[in-house]
Amino acid sequence: MHTAVSDNSPAAVRPEIVRDRAVFLAIAATGIALWIASIGYWGLLHDARLYSMQALARLQPELLGHDLYLRFGSQDRFTLFSPLYSATIAQIGLEPAAALLTFLSQLAFFTAAAFVARRLLPTRLALLSIALLTAIPIEYGPGNMFHAVEPFITPRMAAEALTLAALAATLSKKPVLVAVFLIAGLLLHPLMAMAGAGVIFAMTIALPRPRLAAMLGIAAIVVLALLALVPALHLDEAWRTAILDRMGYVFLAKWSVESWARTCVPLVTLGVALITLPPSRARSMAMAAMLTGLAGLLLTAYGADFLRITLIVQSQPWRWLWVTNTVMIVLLPLIFSACWERGHAGRATLAALVAMWLFRYDAYCTVLMPVALGLALFSGSPASHTRAMRMLWFGLLAVVAFGVAWSVANNVLFSSAINPAPGIATPVGMFRGVAEDGLAPAAALLMVWLIASHGGRTARTAVAILTCAIGACLLPFAFREWTTVRFGKPLVDAYGTWRAHIPVGTEVLWMEDPIAAWVLLQRPLFLSVDQTGSVLFSRAAAVEMERRDAVLTKYLPEAHFMMPKVHVPAKGHSTLERACSSGEIRFIATRIDLGPPALEQAPAGTKLFRGVRLYQCNGSNG
């Protein structure tokens, strides 16, 4: 007598388990490798400089507490991040603290996103979507300045991670956890966490009760209009002019056509998701994320650009786009799978989406947006399987091929300007140079996933071993990058003679990377580009910084950088006598030869800031 083997017997299940383990191992290893090679850690660059200075000022208020950036009020008053950062610095030092908190923030972001993906997608697609977050840059806003996952320390990533955790708790119907995570995110960075509040509002109120949501929206429009009538809440022209000069991106009217095109790409992708996905939690999340992004843009246009309400300008609701773009990438495997199953028109939709992404840095990607949406609508009809649709699919594949060639050419052409991290290994730096737009990492990830999911046993095993080996080879590079210290104790001590000349609390005009002055000289700065971030949060700061730049325009034009149409640099050669005649500058650190012998030179044997000289006004030089 023969007994049939059940589909659920160990003999039938074991091959499936082995295959799933191979897929998991290959995708996880690829994701980690891309995390190291594509994102990594840049050190104290970009906004990390300001957040680090704020934390140092808490530890040494007598040295940096009166810096121009903090004197009139800054974003530091809206977050609990600085106390946490300063406490970590006190324990392990500045640069190790920055690296540790950045690593934990990135890890928390990917972990929270994994919980969201697991509640929206099948297990295998959820794993792929998390790996995609390491491959595709989560850009939002104008230019190429803002990313959800950042390679330097800011409170934004930690707040985003807590926000995603709140969304996962919302999907799991755990209101207490929703409140805990969302409040924690708001305490770290309210601008970023408000995006999560918008998604939760959309899922729990706007979608089930659209009339109530519409009434609340109308009420908000009326309230904002009334608030704009209060002069104290309104942005005056002088303050607005200063903000436009330094942070014009907070107003949508200053966004370029290319920025608008790139902003619309994720929104269109979510629009395709609404058309192609069946009613489900994933579809509801797509709708909520899209509504949140659109609401942020509309609130910015109405409250900031039109009404010029100070609080709306400062809160920058357009930043809610980070959650729109993150959710879109999480749902991307499900969207592509749904399009693939809807016949030739669905596959043509998929090709149009890919082409749109490849050309997203150029305005003409907008041509592909109605094509993608139209094909998605058409893909549900019987005509989706016609010969004409098949030919259209092939035609769009040709556009994709051209887009790949275009992307590769641009990446190779501009690769030398991509990687600012000091000391990064050449192979990793070269990869980052050609991977900025996400094409190379996404292509590598897709290839691994296809082999691991659909290849034979030998192929699955080989790709799992290969990806693990690549990840292991990258670990030494990652360790070096994450543990690099630019401002070690020997370098700080070497600038002790500089500090001896400069009284505590005295401002220095430092014409190099400002974090160096805050760390090496431990003195406040007279004026730098980074400090002008406070013009958004204080009118007094905006007026004072504009005044100081006008002084530099007249007495030291090389240090001037604000109001180019108003502050016209004075002619003539810059000298120490001329710079000091302003009566406001006491110490100047610059590579420019100002005439007399310098008070100090960059310490011998140090490569960092070689050629920088320290000059003193109303004192002896040389």
Coordinates of C-alpha atoms in Angstrom, one line a residue:
M1 CA 0.0 0.0 0.0
H2 CA 1.4 3.4 -1.0
T3 CA 0.7 6.5 1.1
A4 CA 0.7 9.9 -0.7
V5 CA 2.9 12.6 0.8
S6 CA 0.9 15.5 2.0
D7 CA 1.8 19.0 0.8
N8 CA 2.4 19.9 4.4
S9 CA 4.7 17.0 5.2
P10 CA 8.4 17.7 6.1
A11 CA 9.5 16.3 2.7
A12 CA 7.4 18.9 0.9
V13 CA 8.1 21.8 3.2
R14 CA 11.9 21.4 3.5
P15 CA 12.8 22.6 0.0
E16 CA 10.6 25.7 0.5
I17 CA 12.3 26.5 3.8
V18 CA 15.7 26.1 2.2
R19 CA 14.7 28.4 -0.6
D20 CA 13.3 31.0 1.7
R21 CA 16.4 31.0 3.8
A22 CA 18.6 31.5 0.7
V23 CA 16.4 34.4 -0.4
F24 CA 16.5 35.9 3.0
L25 CA 20.2 35.6 3.3
A26 CA 20.9 37.0 -0.2
I27 CA 18.6 39.9 0.2
A28 CA 19.6 40.8 3.7
A29 CA 23.3 40.6 2.8
T30 CA 22.7 42.8 -0.3
G31 CA 20.8 45.3 1.8
I32 CA 23.6 45.5 4.4
A33 CA 26.2 45.8 1.6
L34 CA 24.3 48.6 0.0
W35 CA 23.8 50.3 3.4
I36 CA 27.6 50.4 3.7
A37 CA 28.4 51.2 0.1
S38 CA 25.6 53.6 -0.9
I39 CA 24.8 55.4 2.4
G40 CA 27.6 55.0 4.9
Y41 CA 28.8 57.9 7.1
W42 CA 30.1 61.3 6.2
G43 CA 31.2 62.6 9.6
L44 CA 30.6 66.1 10.8
L45 CA 29.4 67.6 7.6
H46 CA 26.2 69.3 6.4
D47 CA 23.7 69.9 9.2
A48 CA 25.8 67.7 11.6
R49 CA 27.9 70.8 12.1
L50 CA 25.1 72.9 13.6
Y51 CA 23.7 70.1 15.7
S52 CA 27.2 69.3 17.0
M53 CA 27.8 72.9 17.9
Q54 CA 24.5 73.1 19.8
A55 CA 25.4 70.1 21.8
L56 CA 28.9 71.5 22.5
A57 CA 27.3 74.7 23.6
R58 CA 25.3 72.9 26.2
L59 CA 28.5 71.3 27.6
Q60 CA 30.5 74.5 27.4
P61 CA 28.1 77.4 27.6
E62 CA 30.9 79.8 28.5
L63 CA 32.7 79.0 25.3
L64 CA 30.0 78.7 22.7
G65 CA 26.8 79.6 24.4
H66 CA 26.8 83.1 22.9
D67 CA 27.5 82.1 19.3
L68 CA 25.6 84.1 16.8
Y69 CA 23.6 81.0 15.7
L70 CA 22.2 80.6 19.3
R71 CA 22.1 84.2 20.5
F72 CA 18.7 85.2 19.1
G73 CA 17.1 81.7 19.1
S74 CA 17.4 78.7 16.9
Q75 CA 15.7 75.4 16.1
D76 CA 17.5 74.0 19.2
R77 CA 14.6 75.2 21.3
F78 CA 12.2 72.9 19.5
T79 CA 13.9 69.6 20.2
L80 CA 15.2 67.4 23.0
F81 CA 17.9 66.1 20.8
S82 CA 20.7 68.4 21.9
P83 CA 20.5 67.3 25.6
L84 CA 20.7 63.7 24.5
Y85 CA 23.6 64.4 22.1
S86 CA 25.5 66.4 24.6
A87 CA 25.2 63.7 27.2
T88 CA 26.6 61.2 24.8
I89 CA 29.4 63.5 23.9
A90 CA 30.3 63.9 27.6
Q91 CA 30.6 60.1 27.8
I92 CA 32.5 59.1 24.6
G93 CA 33.6 62.3 22.8
L94 CA 32.2 64.4 19.9
E95 CA 32.9 62.3 16.8
P96 CA 32.3 58.9 18.4
A97 CA 29.0 60.2 19.7
A98 CA 28.0 61.6 16.3
A99 CA 28.9 58.3 14.6
L100 CA 27.1 56.2 17.3
L101 CA 23.9 58.2 17.2
T102 CA 23.9 58.3 13.4
F103 CA 24.3 54.5 13.2
L104 CA 21.5 53.9 15.8
S105 CA 19.2 56.4 13.9
Q106 CA 19.8 54.6 10.6
L107 CA 19.3 51.2 12.2
A108 CA 16.1 52.4 13.9
F109 CA 14.8 53.8 10.6
F110 CA 15.2 50.6 8.7
T111 CA 13.8 48.5 11.6
A112 CA 10.7 50.7 11.9
A113 CA 10.2 50.6 8.1
A114 CA 10.5 46.8 8.3
F115 CA 7.6 46.6 10.7
V116 CA 5.5 48.8 8.4
A117 CA 6.4 46.7 5.4
R118 CA 5.6 43.5 7.2
R119 CA 2.1 44.7 7.9
L120 CA 1.5 45.8 4.3
L121 CA 3.3 43.2 2.1
P122 CA 3.9 39.5 1.9
T123 CA 7.1 38.4 3.8
R124 CA 9.3 38.0 0.7
L125 CA 8.3 41.3 -0.8
A126 CA 8.6 43.1 2.6
L127 CA 12.2 42.0 2.7
L128 CA 12.8 43.3 -0.8
S129 CA 11.2 46.7 0.1
I130 CA 13.5 47.2 3.1
A131 CA 16.5 46.5 0.9
L132 CA 15.2 49.0 -1.6
L133 CA 15.3 51.7 1.1
T134 CA 19.1 51.2 1.1
A135 CA 19.3 51.3 -2.7
I136 CA 17.0 54.1 -3.7
P137 CA 17.7 57.5 -2.2
I138 CA 14.6 58.8 -0.4
E139 CA 14.8 62.3 -1.7
Y140 CA 12.3 65.0 -0.9
G141 CA 12.0 68.7 -1.5
P142 CA 13.9 71.0 -3.8
G143 CA 17.3 70.4 -5.2
N144 CA 19.2 67.4 -3.9
M145 CA 19.6 68.6 -0.3
F146 CA 17.1 66.5 1.7
H147 CA 17.1 62.7 2.3
A148 CA 15.1 60.7 4.8
V149 CA 18.2 58.5 5.4
E150 CA 21.2 60.8 6.1
P151 CA 24.9 59.9 6.4
F152 CA 25.4 62.3 9.3
I153 CA 24.0 63.2 12.6
T154 CA 20.7 65.0 12.9
P155 CA 17.5 64.4 14.9
R156 CA 15.5 64.0 11.7
M157 CA 16.3 60.3 11.2
A158 CA 15.5 59.3 14.8
A159 CA 12.2 61.3 14.6
E160 CA 11.4 59.5 11.3
A161 CA 12.1 56.1 12.8
L162 CA 9.7 56.9 15.7
T163 CA 7.1 58.1 13.2
L164 CA 7.3 54.9 11.2
A165 CA 7.0 53.0 14.4
A166 CA 3.8 54.9 15.1
L167 CA 2.5 54.0 11.6
A168 CA 3.3 50.3 12.3
A169 CA 1.4 50.6 15.6
T170 CA -1.5 52.2 13.8
L171 CA -1.7 49.3 11.3
S172 CA -1.6 46.9 14.3
K173 CA -4.3 48.9 16.1
K174 CA -2.3 49.7 19.2
P175 CA -3.3 53.2 20.1
V176 CA -1.1 53.5 23.2
L177 CA 2.1 52.7 21.2
V178 CA 0.9 55.1 18.5
A179 CA 0.8 57.9 21.1
V180 CA 4.1 57.0 22.7
F181 CA 6.0 56.8 19.4
L182 CA 4.4 59.9 17.9
I183 CA 5.0 62.0 21.0
A184 CA 8.6 60.9 21.2
G185 CA 9.1 61.8 17.5
L186 CA 7.5 65.2 18.0
L187 CA 9.9 65.9 21.0
L188 CA 12.9 65.0 18.8
H189 CA 11.9 66.8 15.6
P190 CA 8.3 68.1 15.3
L191 CA 8.7 69.0 11.6
M192 CA 9.4 65.5 10.6
A193 CA 7.0 63.8 13.1
M194 CA 4.0 65.9 11.9
A195 CA 4.1 63.9 8.7
G196 CA 3.3 60.8 10.7
A197 CA 0.4 62.7 12.4
G198 CA -0.9 63.5 8.9
V199 CA -0.8 59.9 7.7
I200 CA -2.5 58.7 10.9
F201 CA -5.2 61.4 10.5
A202 CA -5.7 60.4 6.9
M203 CA -6.1 56.7 7.8
T204 CA -8.3 57.1 10.9
I205 CA -10.4 60.1 9.9
A206 CA -10.0 61.4 6.4
L207 CA -10.5 58.1 4.6
P208 CA -13.3 56.6 6.7
R209 CA -15.0 60.1 7.1
P210 CA -14.2 62.2 4.1
R211 CA -16.9 64.8 4.9
L212 CA -15.6 65.4 8.3
A213 CA -12.1 65.8 6.9
A214 CA -13.3 68.2 4.3
M215 CA -15.0 70.3 7.0
L216 CA -11.9 70.4 9.1
G217 CA -9.9 71.4 6.0
I218 CA -12.2 74.3 5.4
A219 CA -12.0 75.4 9.0
A220 CA -8.2 75.3 8.8
I221 CA -8.3 77.6 5.8
V222 CA -10.5 80.1 7.6
V223 CA -8.4 80.0 10.8
L224 CA -5.2 80.5 8.8
A225 CA -6.7 83.5 7.0
L226 CA -7.6 85.1 10.3
L227 CA -4.2 84.4 11.8
A228 CA -2.6 86.2 8.8
L229 CA -4.4 89.4 9.9
V230 CA -2.4 89.5 13.2
P231 CA 0.8 91.5 12.4
A232 CA 2.8 89.7 15.1
L233 CA 2.2 86.4 13.3
H234 CA 3.0 87.7 9.9
L235 CA 6.4 87.6 8.2
D236 CA 7.4 91.1 7.3
E237 CA 9.2 92.0 4.1
A238 CA 12.7 92.5 5.6
W239 CA 12.6 89.1 7.4
R240 CA 11.2 87.4 4.3
T241 CA 14.0 88.9 2.1
A242 CA 16.7 87.5 4.4
I243 CA 15.0 84.1 4.4
L244 CA 14.7 84.1 0.6
D245 CA 18.4 84.9 0.4
R246 CA 19.6 82.0 2.6
M247 CA 16.7 79.5 2.7
G248 CA 14.6 80.3 -0.3
Y249 CA 13.5 76.6 -0.6
V250 CA 11.0 77.1 2.3
F251 CA 8.8 78.9 -0.3
L252 CA 7.3 76.8 -3.0
A253 CA 7.5 79.7 -5.5
K254 CA 11.3 79.4 -5.4
W255 CA 11.3 75.7 -6.4
S256 CA 12.7 75.0 -9.9
V257 CA 10.7 73.1 -12.5
E258 CA 13.1 70.1 -12.0
S259 CA 12.4 70.1 -8.3
W260 CA 8.6 70.0 -9.0
A261 CA 9.1 67.2 -11.5
R262 CA 11.1 65.1 -9.0
T263 CA 8.4 65.9 -6.3
C264 CA 5.6 64.6 -8.5
V265 CA 7.3 61.3 -9.3
P266 CA 6.5 59.5 -6.0
L267 CA 3.0 61.1 -6.0
V268 CA 2.3 59.6 -9.5
T269 CA 3.8 56.3 -8.4
L270 CA 1.3 56.2 -5.5
G271 CA -1.4 57.2 -7.9
V272 CA -0.6 54.1 -10.0
A273 CA -0.8 52.1 -6.7
L274 CA -4.3 53.4 -6.1
I275 CA -5.4 52.3 -9.5
T276 CA -3.7 48.9 -9.6
L277 CA -3.9 47.6 -6.0
P278 CA -7.0 46.0 -4.7
P279 CA -8.7 47.3 -1.6
S280 CA -6.3 46.6 1.2
R281 CA -4.3 48.1 4.0
A282 CA -1.5 48.7 1.5
R283 CA -3.8 50.7 -0.8
S284 CA -5.1 52.7 2.2
M285 CA -1.6 53.5 3.3
A286 CA -0.7 54.6 -0.3
M287 CA -3.7 56.9 -0.2
A288 CA -2.9 58.3 3.2
A289 CA 0.8 58.9 2.3
M290 CA -0.2 60.7 -0.9
L291 CA -2.8 62.8 0.8
T292 CA -0.2 63.8 3.5
G293 CA 2.3 64.9 0.9
L294 CA -0.3 66.9 -1.0
A295 CA -1.6 68.4 2.2
G296 CA 1.9 69.5 3.1
L297 CA 2.4 71.2 -0.3
L298 CA -1.0 72.9 -0.1
L299 CA -0.4 74.1 3.4
T300 CA 3.0 75.5 2.4
A301 CA 1.6 77.3 -0.7
Y302 CA -1.4 78.8 1.2
G303 CA 0.1 79.5 4.7
A304 CA 3.7 80.3 3.7
D305 CA 3.8 81.6 0.2
F306 CA 0.4 83.3 0.1
L307 CA -0.4 84.3 3.7
R308 CA 3.2 84.5 4.9
I309 CA 2.3 83.2 8.4
T310 CA 5.6 83.0 10.4
L311 CA 4.8 79.6 12.1
I312 CA 3.9 78.0 8.8
V313 CA 7.0 79.2 7.1
Q314 CA 9.1 77.9 10.0
S315 CA 7.4 74.5 10.2
Q316 CA 7.9 73.8 6.4
P317 CA 5.0 71.4 5.9
W318 CA 6.4 70.4 2.5
R319 CA 8.8 68.3 4.5
W320 CA 6.0 65.9 5.0
L321 CA 7.0 64.5 1.6
W322 CA 9.6 62.4 3.4
V323 CA 6.9 60.0 4.6
T324 CA 5.2 60.0 1.2
N325 CA 8.4 59.0 -0.5
T326 CA 9.3 56.4 2.1
V327 CA 5.9 54.7 2.0
M328 CA 6.1 54.7 -1.8
I329 CA 9.4 52.8 -1.8
V330 CA 8.1 50.4 0.8
L331 CA 5.1 49.6 -1.5
L332 CA 7.2 49.6 -4.7
P333 CA 7.5 45.7 -4.9
L334 CA 3.8 45.4 -4.5
I335 CA 3.1 48.1 -7.1
F336 CA 5.4 46.5 -9.6
S337 CA 3.9 43.0 -9.0
A338 CA 0.4 44.3 -9.4
C339 CA 1.4 46.1 -12.7
W340 CA 3.1 43.0 -14.0
E341 CA 0.0 40.9 -13.5
R342 CA -2.3 43.3 -15.5
G343 CA -1.3 42.3 -19.0
H344 CA 0.7 44.2 -21.6
A345 CA -0.8 47.6 -20.5
G346 CA 0.2 46.9 -16.9
R347 CA 3.7 46.0 -18.0
A348 CA 3.8 49.1 -20.1
T349 CA 2.8 51.0 -17.0
L350 CA 5.7 49.5 -15.1
A351 CA 8.1 50.5 -17.9
A352 CA 6.7 54.1 -17.9
L353 CA 7.2 54.2 -14.1
V354 CA 10.8 53.0 -14.4
A355 CA 11.5 55.5 -17.2
M356 CA 9.9 58.3 -15.1
W357 CA 12.3 57.5 -12.3
L358 CA 15.3 57.4 -14.5
F359 CA 14.6 60.8 -15.8
R360 CA 13.3 62.3 -12.5
Y361 CA 16.2 64.9 -12.4
D362 CA 14.9 66.5 -15.6
A363 CA 11.7 68.4 -16.2
Y364 CA 10.8 66.2 -19.2
C365 CA 10.0 63.3 -17.0
T366 CA 6.6 65.0 -16.6
V367 CA 5.8 63.7 -20.1
L368 CA 5.8 60.2 -18.8
M369 CA 3.5 60.9 -15.8
P370 CA 0.2 61.0 -17.7
V371 CA 1.4 58.0 -19.7
A372 CA 1.9 56.0 -16.6
L373 CA -1.4 57.0 -15.1
G374 CA -3.3 56.5 -18.4
L375 CA -1.8 53.0 -18.9
A376 CA -2.6 52.0 -15.3
L377 CA -6.3 53.0 -15.9
F378 CA -6.3 51.1 -19.2
S379 CA -4.6 48.0 -17.7
G380 CA -7.8 46.9 -16.1
S381 CA -9.7 46.5 -19.4
P382 CA -9.7 43.5 -21.8
A383 CA -7.8 45.6 -24.3
S384 CA -4.8 45.4 -22.0
H385 CA -3.8 42.2 -23.7
T386 CA -3.9 43.4 -27.3
R387 CA -1.0 43.4 -29.8
A388 CA -1.0 47.2 -29.7
M389 CA -0.4 47.2 -26.0
R390 CA 2.4 44.7 -26.4
M391 CA 4.1 47.0 -29.0
L392 CA 3.6 50.0 -26.6
W393 CA 5.3 48.0 -23.9
F394 CA 8.3 47.2 -26.1
G395 CA 8.5 50.9 -27.1
L396 CA 8.6 52.0 -23.4
L397 CA 11.2 49.4 -22.8
A398 CA 13.3 51.2 -25.4
V399 CA 12.7 54.4 -23.4
V400 CA 13.9 52.7 -20.3
A401 CA 17.0 51.5 -22.1
F402 CA 17.8 55.1 -23.1
G403 CA 17.1 56.2 -19.6
V404 CA 19.6 53.7 -18.2
A405 CA 22.3 54.9 -20.7
W406 CA 21.5 58.5 -19.8
S407 CA 21.7 57.8 -16.1
V408 CA 25.0 55.9 -16.4
A409 CA 26.5 58.7 -18.5
N410 CA 25.5 61.3 -16.0
N411 CA 26.8 59.3 -13.0
V412 CA 30.2 58.7 -14.6
L413 CA 30.5 62.3 -15.6
F414 CA 29.7 63.8 -12.2
S415 CA 31.0 60.9 -10.0
S416 CA 34.0 62.9 -8.7
A417 CA 31.7 65.3 -6.8
I418 CA 29.6 62.8 -5.0
N419 CA 31.5 61.4 -2.0
P420 CA 32.6 64.0 0.5
A421 CA 33.4 61.6 3.3
P422 CA 37.1 61.8 4.3
G423 CA 39.2 58.7 4.2
I424 CA 36.7 56.5 2.4
A425 CA 38.2 53.6 0.5
T426 CA 38.5 54.1 -3.3
P427 CA 36.3 51.2 -4.4
V428 CA 33.5 52.3 -2.1
G429 CA 34.0 55.9 -3.2
M430 CA 33.9 55.0 -6.9
F431 CA 30.6 53.0 -6.3
R432 CA 29.0 55.9 -4.6
G433 CA 30.0 58.1 -7.5
V434 CA 28.0 56.1 -9.9
A435 CA 25.2 55.1 -7.5
E436 CA 23.9 58.5 -6.4
D437 CA 20.6 58.2 -8.3
G438 CA 20.0 54.6 -7.1
L439 CA 20.2 52.9 -10.5
A440 CA 23.2 50.7 -9.8
P441 CA 22.2 49.7 -6.3
A442 CA 18.6 48.9 -7.4
A443 CA 19.8 47.0 -10.5
A444 CA 22.2 44.9 -8.3
L445 CA 19.4 44.2 -5.8
L446 CA 16.9 43.2 -8.4
M447 CA 19.4 40.8 -10.0
V448 CA 20.1 39.2 -6.6
W449 CA 16.4 38.9 -5.9
L450 CA 15.5 37.4 -9.2
I451 CA 18.3 34.8 -8.9
A452 CA 17.5 34.0 -5.3
S453 CA 13.8 33.8 -5.9
H454 CA 13.6 32.1 -9.2
G455 CA 16.9 30.4 -9.8
G456 CA 17.8 26.8 -9.2
R457 CA 19.3 25.5 -6.0
T458 CA 22.9 26.0 -7.2
A459 CA 22.2 29.5 -8.3
R460 CA 20.5 30.4 -5.0
T461 CA 23.3 29.0 -3.0
A462 CA 25.9 30.8 -5.1
V463 CA 24.3 34.2 -4.9
A464 CA 23.7 33.9 -1.1
I465 CA 27.4 33.0 -0.6
L466 CA 28.5 35.8 -3.0
T467 CA 26.5 38.5 -1.3
C468 CA 27.6 37.4 2.1
A469 CA 31.2 37.5 0.9
I470 CA 30.8 41.0 -0.5
G471 CA 29.2 42.2 2.7
A472 CA 32.1 40.7 4.7
C473 CA 34.6 42.4 2.5
L474 CA 32.9 45.8 3.0
L475 CA 33.0 45.6 6.8
P476 CA 36.6 46.8 7.2
F477 CA 35.7 49.8 5.0
A478 CA 32.6 50.5 7.1
F479 CA 34.6 50.3 10.3
R480 CA 37.2 52.7 9.0
E481 CA 34.6 55.2 7.8
W482 CA 32.5 55.1 10.9
T483 CA 35.5 55.4 13.3
T484 CA 37.4 58.1 11.5
V485 CA 38.3 61.0 13.8
R486 CA 39.2 64.3 12.2
F487 CA 39.5 66.4 15.4
G488 CA 41.5 64.1 17.7
K489 CA 43.1 65.3 20.9
P490 CA 46.5 65.9 19.4
L491 CA 45.0 68.3 16.8
V492 CA 42.9 70.1 19.4
D493 CA 46.0 70.4 21.6
A494 CA 48.0 71.7 18.6
Y495 CA 45.6 74.7 18.4
G496 CA 46.1 75.5 22.0
T497 CA 48.4 78.4 21.1
W498 CA 45.7 79.9 18.9
R499 CA 43.2 79.6 21.8
A500 CA 45.7 81.3 24.1
H501 CA 45.6 84.5 21.9
I502 CA 41.8 84.6 21.8
P503 CA 39.9 85.5 25.0
V504 CA 37.1 83.2 25.9
G505 CA 33.8 84.2 24.3
T506 CA 35.5 86.4 21.7
E507 CA 34.2 86.0 18.1
V508 CA 36.5 84.8 15.3
L509 CA 36.0 85.4 11.6
W510 CA 36.9 81.8 10.5
M511 CA 36.8 81.5 6.7
E512 CA 36.9 77.6 6.7
D513 CA 34.7 74.7 7.8
P514 CA 32.9 76.3 10.8
I515 CA 32.8 73.1 12.9
A516 CA 36.6 73.3 13.0
A517 CA 36.5 76.7 14.7
W518 CA 33.9 75.5 17.2
V519 CA 36.0 72.4 18.0
L520 CA 39.6 73.5 17.6
L521 CA 39.3 77.2 18.7
Q522 CA 36.3 76.6 21.0
R523 CA 35.2 80.2 20.2
P524 CA 32.0 81.7 18.7
L525 CA 32.1 82.8 15.1
F526 CA 31.5 86.2 13.7
L527 CA 29.6 84.9 10.6
S528 CA 29.5 81.8 8.5
V529 CA 27.2 80.1 6.0
D530 CA 26.1 77.5 8.5
Q531 CA 25.0 80.0 11.1
T532 CA 22.5 81.6 8.7
G533 CA 20.2 78.7 9.4
S534 CA 18.8 80.7 12.3
V535 CA 17.4 83.4 10.0
L536 CA 14.3 81.2 9.7
F537 CA 13.7 81.1 13.4
S538 CA 14.6 84.7 14.5
R539 CA 14.0 88.0 12.8
A540 CA 16.6 89.6 15.0
A541 CA 19.2 87.0 13.8
A542 CA 18.2 87.6 10.2
V543 CA 18.7 91.4 10.6
E544 CA 22.0 91.1 12.5
M545 CA 23.5 88.6 10.0
E546 CA 22.5 90.8 7.1
R547 CA 24.2 93.7 8.8
R548 CA 27.4 91.7 9.5
D549 CA 27.5 90.6 5.9
A550 CA 27.2 94.2 4.8
V551 CA 30.3 94.9 7.0
L552 CA 32.2 92.1 5.3
T553 CA 31.2 93.4 1.9
K554 CA 32.9 96.7 2.6
Y555 CA 35.9 95.6 4.7
L556 CA 36.7 92.0 3.7
P557 CA 34.8 91.1 0.5
E558 CA 36.2 87.6 0.3
A559 CA 34.2 86.6 3.4
H560 CA 30.9 88.1 2.1
F561 CA 28.2 85.6 0.9
M562 CA 24.7 87.1 1.6
M563 CA 22.4 89.3 -0.5
P564 CA 24.5 89.3 -3.7
K565 CA 22.1 91.8 -5.4
V566 CA 22.2 94.2 -2.5
H567 CA 25.6 93.8 -0.9
V568 CA 28.0 94.7 -3.7
P569 CA 31.6 93.9 -2.7
A570 CA 33.9 96.9 -2.5
K571 CA 36.8 97.0 -4.8
G572 CA 40.4 96.8 -3.8
H573 CA 42.8 94.4 -2.2
S574 CA 41.9 93.0 1.2
T575 CA 44.4 93.9 3.9
L576 CA 44.4 93.5 7.7
E577 CA 44.3 97.2 8.1
R578 CA 41.2 97.4 5.9
A579 CA 39.5 94.5 7.6
C580 CA 40.2 95.8 11.1
S581 CA 39.0 99.3 10.2
S582 CA 35.4 98.0 10.5
G583 CA 35.8 98.1 14.3
E584 CA 33.9 94.9 14.7
I585 CA 36.3 92.1 13.9
R586 CA 39.0 91.2 16.4
F587 CA 40.4 87.9 15.1
I588 CA 40.5 86.6 11.5
A589 CA 41.5 83.0 10.4
T590 CA 42.0 82.8 6.7
R591 CA 44.2 81.5 3.9
I592 CA 44.3 85.0 2.4
D593 CA 47.6 86.9 2.9
L594 CA 46.4 90.1 4.6
G595 CA 49.8 91.7 4.7
P596 CA 51.5 91.7 8.1
P597 CA 53.0 88.5 9.5
A598 CA 50.3 86.3 11.0
L599 CA 49.8 85.9 14.7
E600 CA 49.8 82.1 14.2
Q601 CA 50.1 79.6 11.4
A602 CA 48.4 76.3 11.1
P603 CA 50.3 73.9 13.4
A604 CA 53.2 72.2 11.7
G605 CA 52.7 68.6 10.8
T606 CA 48.9 68.9 10.5
K607 CA 47.3 68.4 7.0
L608 CA 43.9 69.8 8.1
F609 CA 43.6 73.5 7.3
R610 CA 47.1 73.8 6.1
G611 CA 47.9 77.4 5.1
V612 CA 45.3 79.0 7.5
R613 CA 46.7 82.0 9.4
L614 CA 45.4 83.8 12.5
Y615 CA 45.4 87.6 12.4
Q616 CA 44.5 89.9 15.3
C617 CA 43.1 93.4 15.1
N618 CA 44.3 96.1 17.5
G619 CA 47.1 93.8 18.6
S620 CA 50.5 92.5 17.5
N621 CA 50.9 90.1 14.6
G622 CA 54.1 88.2 14.0

